Amino acid sequence: MLPELERLIRLQRLETATAEAQQAIEGLPAESAALDARLAALAAEVDGARSRVADHRTARQEAENALAQVQTRLARYKDQLMAVKTNKEYRAMQAEIATAEAEVARLEDQVLEQMLQADELTTAVAAAERTESDERSVVEAEREALEERQRKLLAQVERHAGERAALVDELPAHLSALFDTLTRGRKGLAVAEARDGRCMSCRVRLRPQLYNDIRLNRNLIQCESCQRILYHPSEPGATTGQPS
């Protein structure tokens, strides 16, 4: 294979690998934000559970205060019952006592029900807190993995930059300029395979004689359609390894 063509192939693979690494790096903030959102959602669930406990505690306190007031009133009615002098007053006081007793029973049932609900709400808070704690551990592990992936990607980009610079130094200036021009104008792909009689980038069928010349990998030949530099991958030395 023509040495310059082999270098261009390696340069293209470095370019592609670097672009993929850069794209992965650009996607990391969104992944980090998704982790933050998971924790925020769980924290909101814990806050909501705690808020329901607080609201319930307030409602229960109000019910207990109301019960105490009615019990006090009932006790006063019973004391006053002993002092009435007429049957009319006695019946009126009994009616007040009956109403108060019914209210006491209702409020006692309400307080009892709230006591049972309090246990359920407290259990729900504990469960939400456990879930948040467990998920926080998972998220922290995922964040560490994310940061490690970022470090590796940045190191990969830096390593590829050094390898790219070395390859560019080995190329004639006009070829490195052509590569850069094609890279900018062809969505990052300046060098492409030719296979089965076609340019595998733009998919245009190549003239038979041109394709035969490309298969030799002895000259720099550009696609007549997309202008990318073409090579045939089946020739020895053409399939250099993908940069890592």
JSON list of C-alpha atoms in Angstrom, two decimals:
[
{"chain": "A", "resi": 1, "resn": "MET", "atom": "CA", "xyz": [0.00, 0.00, 0.00]},
{"chain": "A", "resi": 2, "resn": "LEU", "atom": "CA", "xyz": [1.12, 3.52, -0.73]},
{"chain": "A", "resi": 3, "resn": "PRO", "atom": "CA", "xyz": [2.61, 4.86, 2.54]},
{"chain": "A", "resi": 4, "resn": "GLU", "atom": "CA", "xyz": [0.77, 8.18, 2.25]},
{"chain": "A", "resi": 5, "resn": "LEU", "atom": "CA", "xyz": [-2.53, 6.35, 1.77]},
{"chain": "A", "resi": 6, "resn": "GLU", "atom": "CA", "xyz": [-1.90, 4.18, 4.80]},
{"chain": "A", "resi": 7, "resn": "ARG", "atom": "CA", "xyz": [-1.17, 7.27, 6.89]},
{"chain": "A", "resi": 8, "resn": "LEU", "atom": "CA", "xyz": [-4.35, 8.92, 5.63]},
{"chain": "A", "resi": 9, "resn": "ILE", "atom": "CA", "xyz": [-6.36, 5.84, 6.59]},
{"chain": "A", "resi": 10, "resn": "ARG", "atom": "CA", "xyz": [-4.87, 5.90, 10.08]},
{"chain": "A", "resi": 11, "resn": "LEU", "atom": "CA", "xyz": [-5.48, 9.63, 10.27]},
{"chain": "A", "resi": 12, "resn": "GLN", "atom": "CA", "xyz": [-9.13, 9.13, 9.33]},
{"chain": "A", "resi": 13, "resn": "ARG", "atom": "CA", "xyz": [-9.59, 6.47, 11.96]},
{"chain": "A", "resi": 14, "resn": "LEU", "atom": "CA", "xyz": [-8.05, 8.75, 14.56]},
{"chain": "A", "resi": 15, "resn": "GLU", "atom": "CA", "xyz": [-10.35, 11.54, 13.39]},
{"chain": "A", "resi": 16, "resn": "THR", "atom": "CA", "xyz": [-13.42, 9.30, 13.64]},
{"chain": "A", "resi": 17, "resn": "ALA", "atom": "CA", "xyz": [-12.46, 7.92, 17.04]},
{"chain": "A", "resi": 18, "resn": "THR", "atom": "CA", "xyz": [-11.79, 11.44, 18.34]},
{"chain": "A", "resi": 19, "resn": "ALA", "atom": "CA", "xyz": [-15.16, 12.68, 17.06]},
{"chain": "A", "resi": 20, "resn": "GLU", "atom": "CA", "xyz": [-16.92, 9.77, 18.74]},
{"chain": "A", "resi": 21, "resn": "ALA", "atom": "CA", "xyz": [-15.08, 10.45, 22.00]},
{"chain": "A", "resi": 22, "resn": "GLN", "atom": "CA", "xyz": [-15.95, 14.16, 21.80]},
{"chain": "A", "resi": 23, "resn": "GLN", "atom": "CA", "xyz": [-19.59, 13.32, 21.19]},
{"chain": "A", "resi": 24, "resn": "ALA", "atom": "CA", "xyz": [-19.57, 11.00, 24.20]},
{"chain": "A", "resi": 25, "resn": "ILE", "atom": "CA", "xyz": [-17.99, 13.74, 26.33]},
{"chain": "A", "resi": 26, "resn": "GLU", "atom": "CA", "xyz": [-20.66, 16.20, 25.23]},
{"chain": "A", "resi": 27, "resn": "GLY", "atom": "CA", "xyz": [-23.34, 13.74, 26.34]},
{"chain": "A", "resi": 28, "resn": "LEU", "atom": "CA", "xyz": [-21.93, 13.36, 29.85]},
{"chain": "A", "resi": 29, "resn": "PRO", "atom": "CA", "xyz": [-23.53, 16.53, 31.34]},
{"chain": "A", "resi": 30, "resn": "ALA", "atom": "CA", "xyz": [-26.97, 15.23, 30.34]},
{"chain": "A", "resi": 31, "resn": "GLU", "atom": "CA", "xyz": [-26.23, 11.90, 32.05]},
{"chain": "A", "resi": 32, "resn": "SER", "atom": "CA", "xyz": [-25.06, 13.74, 35.15]},
{"chain": "A", "resi": 33, "resn": "ALA", "atom": "CA", "xyz": [-28.20, 15.88, 35.10]},
{"chain": "A", "resi": 34, "resn": "ALA", "atom": "CA", "xyz": [-30.31, 12.71, 34.87]},
{"chain": "A", "resi": 35, "resn": "LEU", "atom": "CA", "xyz": [-28.60, 11.38, 38.00]},
{"chain": "A", "resi": 36, "resn": "ASP", "atom": "CA", "xyz": [-29.32, 14.67, 39.79]},
{"chain": "A", "resi": 37, "resn": "ALA", "atom": "CA", "xyz": [-32.96, 14.45, 38.68]},
{"chain": "A", "resi": 38, "resn": "ARG", "atom": "CA", "xyz": [-33.28, 10.93, 40.11]},
{"chain": "A", "resi": 39, "resn": "LEU", "atom": "CA", "xyz": [-32.02, 12.12, 43.49]},
{"chain": "A", "resi": 40, "resn": "ALA", "atom": "CA", "xyz": [-34.19, 15.23, 43.37]},
{"chain": "A", "resi": 41, "resn": "ALA", "atom": "CA", "xyz": [-37.29, 13.14, 42.67]},
{"chain": "A", "resi": 42, "resn": "LEU", "atom": "CA", "xyz": [-36.54, 10.85, 45.62]},
{"chain": "A", "resi": 43, "resn": "ALA", "atom": "CA", "xyz": [-35.82, 13.82, 47.88]},
{"chain": "A", "resi": 44, "resn": "ALA", "atom": "CA", "xyz": [-39.18, 15.29, 46.85]},
{"chain": "A", "resi": 45, "resn": "GLU", "atom": "CA", "xyz": [-40.88, 12.02, 47.78]},
{"chain": "A", "resi": 46, "resn": "VAL", "atom": "CA", "xyz": [-39.24, 12.09, 51.21]},
{"chain": "A", "resi": 47, "resn": "ASP", "atom": "CA", "xyz": [-40.22, 15.74, 51.70]},
{"chain": "A", "resi": 48, "resn": "GLY", "atom": "CA", "xyz": [-43.77, 14.94, 50.65]},
{"chain": "A", "resi": 49, "resn": "ALA", "atom": "CA", "xyz": [-43.99, 12.03, 53.09]},
{"chain": "A", "resi": 50, "resn": "ARG", "atom": "CA", "xyz": [-42.64, 14.20, 55.90]},
{"chain": "A", "resi": 51, "resn": "SER", "atom": "CA", "xyz": [-45.04, 16.99, 54.99]},
{"chain": "A", "resi": 52, "resn": "ARG", "atom": "CA", "xyz": [-47.98, 14.59, 55.18]},
{"chain": "A", "resi": 53, "resn": "VAL", "atom": "CA", "xyz": [-46.83, 13.51, 58.64]},
{"chain": "A", "resi": 54, "resn": "ALA", "atom": "CA", "xyz": [-46.59, 17.15, 59.76]},
{"chain": "A", "resi": 55, "resn": "ASP", "atom": "CA", "xyz": [-50.02, 17.99, 58.32]},
{"chain": "A", "resi": 56, "resn": "HIS", "atom": "CA", "xyz": [-51.51, 14.92, 59.94]},
{"chain": "A", "resi": 57, "resn": "ARG", "atom": "CA", "xyz": [-49.92, 15.80, 63.29]},
{"chain": "A", "resi": 58, "resn": "THR", "atom": "CA", "xyz": [-51.49, 19.26, 63.10]},
{"chain": "A", "resi": 59, "resn": "ALA", "atom": "CA", "xyz": [-54.91, 17.83, 62.25]},
{"chain": "A", "resi": 60, "resn": "ARG", "atom": "CA", "xyz": [-54.64, 15.32, 65.07]},
{"chain": "A", "resi": 61, "resn": "GLN", "atom": "CA", "xyz": [-53.69, 18.04, 67.55]},
{"chain": "A", "resi": 62, "resn": "GLU", "atom": "CA", "xyz": [-56.69, 20.06, 66.46]},
{"chain": "A", "resi": 63, "resn": "ALA", "atom": "CA", "xyz": [-58.97, 17.04, 66.94]},
{"chain": "A", "resi": 64, "resn": "GLU", "atom": "CA", "xyz": [-57.51, 16.33, 70.37]},
{"chain": "A", "resi": 65, "resn": "ASN", "atom": "CA", "xyz": [-58.00, 19.99, 71.38]},
{"chain": "A", "resi": 66, "resn": "ALA", "atom": "CA", "xyz": [-61.58, 19.89, 70.16]},
{"chain": "A", "resi": 67, "resn": "LEU", "atom": "CA", "xyz": [-62.15, 16.65, 72.09]},
{"chain": "A", "resi": 68, "resn": "ALA", "atom": "CA", "xyz": [-60.75, 18.20, 75.26]},
{"chain": "A", "resi": 69, "resn": "GLN", "atom": "CA", "xyz": [-63.04, 21.22, 74.88]},
{"chain": "A", "resi": 70, "resn": "VAL", "atom": "CA", "xyz": [-66.13, 19.04, 74.39]},
{"chain": "A", "resi": 71, "resn": "GLN", "atom": "CA", "xyz": [-65.17, 16.84, 77.35]},
{"chain": "A", "resi": 72, "resn": "THR", "atom": "CA", "xyz": [-64.80, 19.94, 79.50]},
{"chain": "A", "resi": 73, "resn": "ARG", "atom": "CA", "xyz": [-68.19, 21.17, 78.36]},
{"chain": "A", "resi": 74, "resn": "LEU", "atom": "CA", "xyz": [-69.73, 17.74, 79.03]},
{"chain": "A", "resi": 75, "resn": "ALA", "atom": "CA", "xyz": [-68.32, 17.68, 82.53]},
{"chain": "A", "resi": 76, "resn": "ARG", "atom": "CA", "xyz": [-69.78, 21.14, 83.15]},
{"chain": "A", "resi": 77, "resn": "TYR", "atom": "CA", "xyz": [-73.18, 20.03, 81.87]},
{"chain": "A", "resi": 78, "resn": "LYS", "atom": "CA", "xyz": [-73.19, 17.07, 84.24]},
{"chain": "A", "resi": 79, "resn": "ASP", "atom": "CA", "xyz": [-72.34, 19.32, 87.14]},
{"chain": "A", "resi": 80, "resn": "GLN", "atom": "CA", "xyz": [-75.11, 21.72, 86.16]},
{"chain": "A", "resi": 81, "resn": "LEU", "atom": "CA", "xyz": [-77.58, 18.86, 85.86]},
{"chain": "A", "resi": 82, "resn": "MET", "atom": "CA", "xyz": [-77.54, 18.45, 89.63]},
{"chain": "A", "resi": 83, "resn": "ALA", "atom": "CA", "xyz": [-78.56, 22.05, 90.12]},
{"chain": "A", "resi": 84, "resn": "VAL", "atom": "CA", "xyz": [-81.60, 22.28, 87.84]},
{"chain": "A", "resi": 85, "resn": "LYS", "atom": "CA", "xyz": [-84.97, 22.81, 89.50]},
{"chain": "A", "resi": 86, "resn": "THR", "atom": "CA", "xyz": [-87.56, 22.14, 86.80]},
{"chain": "A", "resi": 87, "resn": "ASN", "atom": "CA", "xyz": [-88.28, 19.23, 84.50]},
{"chain": "A", "resi": 88, "resn": "LYS", "atom": "CA", "xyz": [-87.93, 21.52, 81.48]},
{"chain": "A", "resi": 89, "resn": "GLU", "atom": "CA", "xyz": [-84.47, 22.57, 82.54]},
{"chain": "A", "resi": 90, "resn": "TYR", "atom": "CA", "xyz": [-83.61, 18.93, 83.30]},
{"chain": "A", "resi": 91, "resn": "ARG", "atom": "CA", "xyz": [-84.68, 17.76, 79.82]},
{"chain": "A", "resi": 92, "resn": "ALA", "atom": "CA", "xyz": [-82.81, 20.64, 78.16]},
{"chain": "A", "resi": 93, "resn": "MET", "atom": "CA", "xyz": [-79.64, 19.79, 80.07]},
{"chain": "A", "resi": 94, "resn": "GLN", "atom": "CA", "xyz": [-79.98, 16.11, 79.20]},
{"chain": "A", "resi": 95, "resn": "ALA", "atom": "CA", "xyz": [-80.26, 17.08, 75.52]},
{"chain": "A", "resi": 96, "resn": "GLU", "atom": "CA", "xyz": [-77.04, 19.15, 75.84]},
{"chain": "A", "resi": 97, "resn": "ILE", "atom": "CA", "xyz": [-75.32, 16.21, 77.54]},
{"chain": "A", "resi": 98, "resn": "ALA", "atom": "CA", "xyz": [-76.46, 13.79, 74.82]},
{"chain": "A", "resi": 99, "resn": "THR", "atom": "CA", "xyz": [-75.20, 16.11, 72.09]},
{"chain": "A", "resi": 100, "resn": "ALA", "atom": "CA", "xyz": [-71.87, 16.53, 73.87]},
{"chain": "A", "resi": 101, "resn": "GLU", "atom": "CA", "xyz": [-71.52, 12.78, 74.43]},
{"chain": "A", "resi": 102, "resn": "ALA", "atom": "CA", "xyz": [-72.16, 12.13, 70.72]},
{"chain": "A", "resi": 103, "resn": "GLU", "atom": "CA", "xyz": [-69.56, 14.74, 69.83]},
{"chain": "A", "resi": 104, "resn": "VAL", "atom": "CA", "xyz": [-67.08, 13.15, 72.26]},
{"chain": "A", "resi": 105, "resn": "ALA", "atom": "CA", "xyz": [-67.65, 9.73, 70.68]},
{"chain": "A", "resi": 106, "resn": "ARG", "atom": "CA", "xyz": [-67.19, 11.14, 67.20]},
{"chain": "A", "resi": 107, "resn": "LEU", "atom": "CA", "xyz": [-63.99, 12.96, 68.11]},
{"chain": "A", "resi": 108, "resn": "GLU", "atom": "CA", "xyz": [-62.61, 9.92, 69.98]},
{"chain": "A", "resi": 109, "resn": "ASP", "atom": "CA", "xyz": [-63.16, 7.80, 66.88]},
{"chain": "A", "resi": 110, "resn": "GLN", "atom": "CA", "xyz": [-61.48, 10.48, 64.77]},
{"chain": "A", "resi": 111, "resn": "VAL", "atom": "CA", "xyz": [-58.46, 10.66, 67.06]},
{"chain": "A", "resi": 112, "resn": "LEU", "atom": "CA", "xyz": [-58.19, 6.87, 67.12]},
{"chain": "A", "resi": 113, "resn": "GLU", "atom": "CA", "xyz": [-58.30, 6.72, 63.34]},
{"chain": "A", "resi": 114, "resn": "GLN", "atom": "CA", "xyz": [-55.67, 9.45, 63.14]},
{"chain": "A", "resi": 115, "resn": "MET", "atom": "CA", "xyz": [-53.43, 7.49, 65.51]},
{"chain": "A", "resi": 116, "resn": "LEU", "atom": "CA", "xyz": [-53.60, 4.50, 63.16]},
{"chain": "A", "resi": 117, "resn": "GLN", "atom": "CA", "xyz": [-52.96, 6.75, 60.15]},
{"chain": "A", "resi": 118, "resn": "ALA", "atom": "CA", "xyz": [-49.97, 8.26, 61.95]},
{"chain": "A", "resi": 119, "resn": "ASP", "atom": "CA", "xyz": [-48.33, 4.84, 62.14]},
{"chain": "A", "resi": 120, "resn": "GLU", "atom": "CA", "xyz": [-48.88, 4.31, 58.41]},
{"chain": "A", "resi": 121, "resn": "LEU", "atom": "CA", "xyz": [-47.50, 7.74, 57.53]},
{"chain": "A", "resi": 122, "resn": "THR", "atom": "CA", "xyz": [-44.45, 7.27, 59.76]},
{"chain": "A", "resi": 123, "resn": "THR", "atom": "CA", "xyz": [-43.80, 3.90, 58.10]},
{"chain": "A", "resi": 124, "resn": "ALA", "atom": "CA", "xyz": [-44.11, 5.56, 54.69]},
{"chain": "A", "resi": 125, "resn": "VAL", "atom": "CA", "xyz": [-41.52, 8.19, 55.68]},
{"chain": "A", "resi": 126, "resn": "ALA", "atom": "CA", "xyz": [-39.09, 5.51, 56.82]},
{"chain": "A", "resi": 127, "resn": "ALA", "atom": "CA", "xyz": [-39.59, 3.58, 53.58]},
{"chain": "A", "resi": 128, "resn": "ALA", "atom": "CA", "xyz": [-39.04, 6.71, 51.47]},
{"chain": "A", "resi": 129, "resn": "GLU", "atom": "CA", "xyz": [-35.89, 7.54, 53.42]},
{"chain": "A", "resi": 130, "resn": "ARG", "atom": "CA", "xyz": [-34.53, 4.01, 52.94]},
{"chain": "A", "resi": 131, "resn": "THR", "atom": "CA", "xyz": [-35.26, 4.14, 49.23]},
{"chain": "A", "resi": 132, "resn": "GLU", "atom": "CA", "xyz": [-33.56, 7.51, 48.93]},
{"chain": "A", "resi": 133, "resn": "SER", "atom": "CA", "xyz": [-30.51, 6.28, 50.86]},
{"chain": "A", "resi": 134, "resn": "ASP", "atom": "CA", "xyz": [-30.22, 3.12, 48.76]},
{"chain": "A", "resi": 135, "resn": "GLU", "atom": "CA", "xyz": [-30.67, 5.00, 45.50]},
{"chain": "A", "resi": 136, "resn": "ARG", "atom": "CA", "xyz": [-28.17, 7.66, 46.58]},
{"chain": "A", "resi": 137, "resn": "SER", "atom": "CA", "xyz": [-25.55, 4.93, 46.96]},
{"chain": "A", "resi": 138, "resn": "VAL", "atom": "CA", "xyz": [-26.39, 3.62, 43.50]},
{"chain": "A", "resi": 139, "resn": "VAL", "atom": "CA", "xyz": [-26.26, 7.12, 41.99]},
{"chain": "A", "resi": 140, "resn": "GLU", "atom": "CA", "xyz": [-22.92, 7.87, 43.66]},
{"chain": "A", "resi": 141, "resn": "ALA", "atom": "CA", "xyz": [-21.48, 4.69, 42.15]},
{"chain": "A", "resi": 142, "resn": "GLU", "atom": "CA", "xyz": [-22.88, 5.62, 38.74]},
{"chain": "A", "resi": 143, "resn": "ARG", "atom": "CA", "xyz": [-21.48, 9.15, 39.08]},
{"chain": "A", "resi": 144, "resn": "GLU", "atom": "CA", "xyz": [-18.04, 7.78, 39.90]},
{"chain": "A", "resi": 145, "resn": "ALA", "atom": "CA", "xyz": [-18.26, 5.55, 36.83]},
{"chain": "A", "resi": 146, "resn": "LEU", "atom": "CA", "xyz": [-19.35, 8.57, 34.80]},
{"chain": "A", "resi": 147, "resn": "GLU", "atom": "CA", "xyz": [-16.39, 10.60, 36.01]},
{"chain": "A", "resi": 148, "resn": "GLU", "atom": "CA", "xyz": [-14.04, 7.71, 35.28]},
{"chain": "A", "resi": 149, "resn": "ARG", "atom": "CA", "xyz": [-15.47, 7.44, 31.77]},
{"chain": "A", "resi": 150, "resn": "GLN", "atom": "CA", "xyz": [-14.94, 11.15, 31.30]},
{"chain": "A", "resi": 151, "resn": "ARG", "atom": "CA", "xyz": [-11.31, 10.87, 32.41]},
{"chain": "A", "resi": 152, "resn": "LYS", "atom": "CA", "xyz": [-10.73, 8.01, 29.97]},
{"chain": "A", "resi": 153, "resn": "LEU", "atom": "CA", "xyz": [-12.41, 9.86, 27.12]},
{"chain": "A", "resi": 154, "resn": "LEU", "atom": "CA", "xyz": [-10.40, 13.01, 27.74]},
{"chain": "A", "resi": 155, "resn": "ALA", "atom": "CA", "xyz": [-7.20, 10.96, 27.90]},
{"chain": "A", "resi": 156, "resn": "GLN", "atom": "CA", "xyz": [-8.21, 9.25, 24.66]},
{"chain": "A", "resi": 157, "resn": "VAL", "atom": "CA", "xyz": [-8.80, 12.58, 22.92]},
{"chain": "A", "resi": 158, "resn": "GLU", "atom": "CA", "xyz": [-5.44, 13.86, 24.14]},
{"chain": "A", "resi": 159, "resn": "ARG", "atom": "CA", "xyz": [-3.66, 10.70, 23.03]},
{"chain": "A", "resi": 160, "resn": "HIS", "atom": "CA", "xyz": [-5.30, 10.82, 19.61]},
{"chain": "A", "resi": 161, "resn": "ALA", "atom": "CA", "xyz": [-4.29, 14.46, 19.25]},
{"chain": "A", "resi": 162, "resn": "GLY", "atom": "CA", "xyz": [-0.66, 13.49, 19.75]},
{"chain": "A", "resi": 163, "resn": "GLU", "atom": "CA", "xyz": [-0.91, 10.59, 17.32]},
{"chain": "A", "resi": 164, "resn": "ARG", "atom": "CA", "xyz": [-2.66, 12.83, 14.80]},
{"chain": "A", "resi": 165, "resn": "ALA", "atom": "CA", "xyz": [0.03, 15.47, 15.02]},
{"chain": "A", "resi": 166, "resn": "ALA", "atom": "CA", "xyz": [2.72, 12.83, 14.43]},
{"chain": "A", "resi": 167, "resn": "LEU", "atom": "CA", "xyz": [0.88, 11.50, 11.37]},
{"chain": "A", "resi": 168, "resn": "VAL", "atom": "CA", "xyz": [0.34, 14.98, 9.95]},
{"chain": "A", "resi": 169, "resn": "ASP", "atom": "CA", "xyz": [4.08, 15.65, 10.29]},
{"chain": "A", "resi": 170, "resn": "GLU", "atom": "CA", "xyz": [4.73, 12.58, 8.15]},
{"chain": "A", "resi": 171, "resn": "LEU", "atom": "CA", "xyz": [2.40, 13.74, 5.39]},
{"chain": "A", "resi": 172, "resn": "PRO", "atom": "CA", "xyz": [3.22, 16.25, 2.65]},
{"chain": "A", "resi": 173, "resn": "ALA", "atom": "CA", "xyz": [1.63, 19.62, 3.36]},
{"chain": "A", "resi": 174, "resn": "HIS", "atom": "CA", "xyz": [-0.70, 19.42, 0.38]},
{"chain": "A", "resi": 175, "resn": "LEU", "atom": "CA", "xyz": [-2.11, 16.06, 1.55]},
{"chain": "A", "resi": 176, "resn": "SER", "atom": "CA", "xyz": [-2.72, 17.20, 5.12]},
{"chain": "A", "resi": 177, "resn": "ALA", "atom": "CA", "xyz": [-4.40, 20.32, 3.70]},
{"chain": "A", "resi": 178, "resn": "LEU", "atom": "CA", "xyz": [-6.57, 18.16, 1.42]},
{"chain": "A", "resi": 179, "resn": "PHE", "atom": "CA", "xyz": [-7.49, 15.92, 4.34]},
{"chain": "A", "resi": 180, "resn": "ASP", "atom": "CA", "xyz": [-8.50, 18.89, 6.49]},
{"chain": "A", "resi": 181, "resn": "THR", "atom": "CA", "xyz": [-10.54, 20.41, 3.66]},
{"chain": "A", "resi": 182, "resn": "LEU", "atom": "CA", "xyz": [-12.39, 17.17, 3.02]},
{"chain": "A", "resi": 183, "resn": "THR", "atom": "CA", "xyz": [-12.93, 16.59, 6.74]},
{"chain": "A", "resi": 184, "resn": "ARG", "atom": "CA", "xyz": [-14.59, 19.99, 7.12]},
{"chain": "A", "resi": 185, "resn": "GLY", "atom": "CA", "xyz": [-16.68, 19.63, 3.98]},
{"chain": "A", "resi": 186, "resn": "ARG", "atom": "CA", "xyz": [-17.65, 15.97, 4.30]},
{"chain": "A", "resi": 187, "resn": "LYS", "atom": "CA", "xyz": [-18.94, 15.70, 7.87]},
{"chain": "A", "resi": 188, "resn": "GLY", "atom": "CA", "xyz": [-15.63, 14.53, 9.29]},
{"chain": "A", "resi": 189, "resn": "LEU", "atom": "CA", "xyz": [-15.05, 11.75, 6.72]},
{"chain": "A", "resi": 190, "resn": "ALA", "atom": "CA", "xyz": [-12.19, 12.46, 4.29]},
{"chain": "A", "resi": 191, "resn": "VAL", "atom": "CA", "xyz": [-11.14, 8.86, 3.61]},
{"chain": "A", "resi": 192, "resn": "ALA", "atom": "CA", "xyz": [-13.60, 6.11, 2.73]},
{"chain": "A", "resi": 193, "resn": "GLU", "atom": "CA", "xyz": [-13.62, 2.48, 1.67]},
{"chain": "A", "resi": 194, "resn": "ALA", "atom": "CA", "xyz": [-14.35, 1.36, -1.85]},
{"chain": "A", "resi": 195, "resn": "ARG", "atom": "CA", "xyz": [-16.01, -2.02, -1.92]},
{"chain": "A", "resi": 196, "resn": "ASP", "atom": "CA", "xyz": [-18.09, -4.01, -4.40]},
{"chain": "A", "resi": 197, "resn": "GLY", "atom": "CA", "xyz": [-17.52, -1.35, -7.02]},
{"chain": "A", "resi": 198, "resn": "ARG", "atom": "CA", "xyz": [-18.93, 1.48, -4.91]},
{"chain": "A", "resi": 199, "resn": "CYS", "atom": "CA", "xyz": [-17.77, 4.32, -2.71]},
{"chain": "A", "resi": 200, "resn": "MET", "atom": "CA", "xyz": [-19.07, 3.15, 0.64]},
{"chain": "A", "resi": 201, "resn": "SER", "atom": "CA", "xyz": [-19.61, 6.71, 1.81]},
{"chain": "A", "resi": 202, "resn": "CYS", "atom": "CA", "xyz": [-21.75, 8.28, -0.93]},
{"chain": "A", "resi": 203, "resn": "ARG", "atom": "CA", "xyz": [-22.76, 4.85, -2.35]},
{"chain": "A", "resi": 204, "resn": "VAL", "atom": "CA", "xyz": [-22.11, 5.95, -5.94]},
{"chain": "A", "resi": 205, "resn": "ARG", "atom": "CA", "xyz": [-20.96, 3.18, -8.31]},
{"chain": "A", "resi": 206, "resn": "LEU", "atom": "CA", "xyz": [-17.41, 3.68, -9.49]},
{"chain": "A", "resi": 207, "resn": "ARG", "atom": "CA", "xyz": [-16.16, 3.27, -13.05]},
{"chain": "A", "resi": 208, "resn": "PRO", "atom": "CA", "xyz": [-14.68, -0.24, -13.43]},
{"chain": "A", "resi": 209, "resn": "GLN", "atom": "CA", "xyz": [-11.21, 0.97, -14.36]},
{"chain": "A", "resi": 210, "resn": "LEU", "atom": "CA", "xyz": [-11.20, 3.46, -11.49]},
{"chain": "A", "resi": 211, "resn": "TYR", "atom": "CA", "xyz": [-12.29, 0.78, -9.07]},
{"chain": "A", "resi": 212, "resn": "ASN", "atom": "CA", "xyz": [-9.55, -1.55, -10.30]},
{"chain": "A", "resi": 213, "resn": "ASP", "atom": "CA", "xyz": [-7.00, 1.18, -9.72]},
{"chain": "A", "resi": 214, "resn": "ILE", "atom": "CA", "xyz": [-8.36, 1.79, -6.23]},
{"chain": "A", "resi": 215, "resn": "ARG", "atom": "CA", "xyz": [-8.08, -1.91, -5.40]},
{"chain": "A", "resi": 216, "resn": "LEU", "atom": "CA", "xyz": [-4.32, -1.70, -5.92]},
{"chain": "A", "resi": 217, "resn": "ASN", "atom": "CA", "xyz": [-4.00, 0.94, -3.15]},
{"chain": "A", "resi": 218, "resn": "ARG", "atom": "CA", "xyz": [-0.95, 2.33, -4.98]},
{"chain": "A", "resi": 219, "resn": "ASN", "atom": "CA", "xyz": [-2.26, 5.81, -5.71]},
{"chain": "A", "resi": 220, "resn": "LEU", "atom": "CA", "xyz": [-4.33, 8.48, -4.05]},
{"chain": "A", "resi": 221, "resn": "ILE", "atom": "CA", "xyz": [-7.65, 8.38, -5.84]},
{"chain": "A", "resi": 222, "resn": "GLN", "atom": "CA", "xyz": [-10.68, 10.47, -4.99]},
{"chain": "A", "resi": 223, "resn": "CYS", "atom": "CA", "xyz": [-14.30, 9.56, -5.49]},
{"chain": "A", "resi": 224, "resn": "GLU", "atom": "CA", "xyz": [-15.59, 11.33, -8.59]},
{"chain": "A", "resi": 225, "resn": "SER", "atom": "CA", "xyz": [-18.85, 12.04, -6.75]},
{"chain": "A", "resi": 226, "resn": "CYS", "atom": "CA", "xyz": [-18.02, 13.02, -3.14]},
{"chain": "A", "resi": 227, "resn": "GLN", "atom": "CA", "xyz": [-14.27, 13.67, -3.62]},
{"chain": "A", "resi": 228, "resn": "ARG", "atom": "CA", "xyz": [-13.31, 11.52, -0.64]},
{"chain": "A", "resi": 229, "resn": "ILE", "atom": "CA", "xyz": [-10.01, 9.66, -0.84]},
{"chain": "A", "resi": 230, "resn": "LEU", "atom": "CA", "xyz": [-10.76, 6.00, -1.51]},
{"chain": "A", "resi": 231, "resn": "TYR", "atom": "CA", "xyz": [-9.01, 2.78, -0.57]},
{"chain": "A", "resi": 232, "resn": "HIS", "atom": "CA", "xyz": [-9.76, -0.92, -0.78]},
{"chain": "A", "resi": 233, "resn": "PRO", "atom": "CA", "xyz": [-9.81, -2.63, 2.64]},
{"chain": "A", "resi": 234, "resn": "SER", "atom": "CA", "xyz": [-9.01, -6.13, 1.43]},
{"chain": "A", "resi": 235, "resn": "GLU", "atom": "CA", "xyz": [-5.43, -5.32, 0.52]},
{"chain": "A", "resi": 236, "resn": "PRO", "atom": "CA", "xyz": [-2.71, -6.23, 3.03]},
{"chain": "A", "resi": 237, "resn": "GLY", "atom": "CA", "xyz": [-1.95, -3.37, 5.38]},
{"chain": "A", "resi": 238, "resn": "ALA", "atom": "CA", "xyz": [-5.18, -1.52, 4.63]},
{"chain": "A", "resi": 239, "resn": "THR", "atom": "CA", "xyz": [-7.08, -2.67, 7.70]},
{"chain": "A", "resi": 240, "resn": "THR", "atom": "CA", "xyz": [-5.20, -0.91, 10.43]},
{"chain": "A", "resi": 241, "resn": "GLY", "atom": "CA", "xyz": [-6.68, -1.27, 13.88]},
{"chain": "A", "resi": 242, "resn": "GLN", "atom": "CA", "xyz": [-9.25, 1.14, 15.27]},
{"chain": "A", "resi": 243, "resn": "PRO", "atom": "CA", "xyz": [-7.65, 3.60, 17.73]},
{"chain": "A", "resi": 244, "resn": "SER", "atom": "CA", "xyz": [-8.59, 3.02, 21.31]}
]
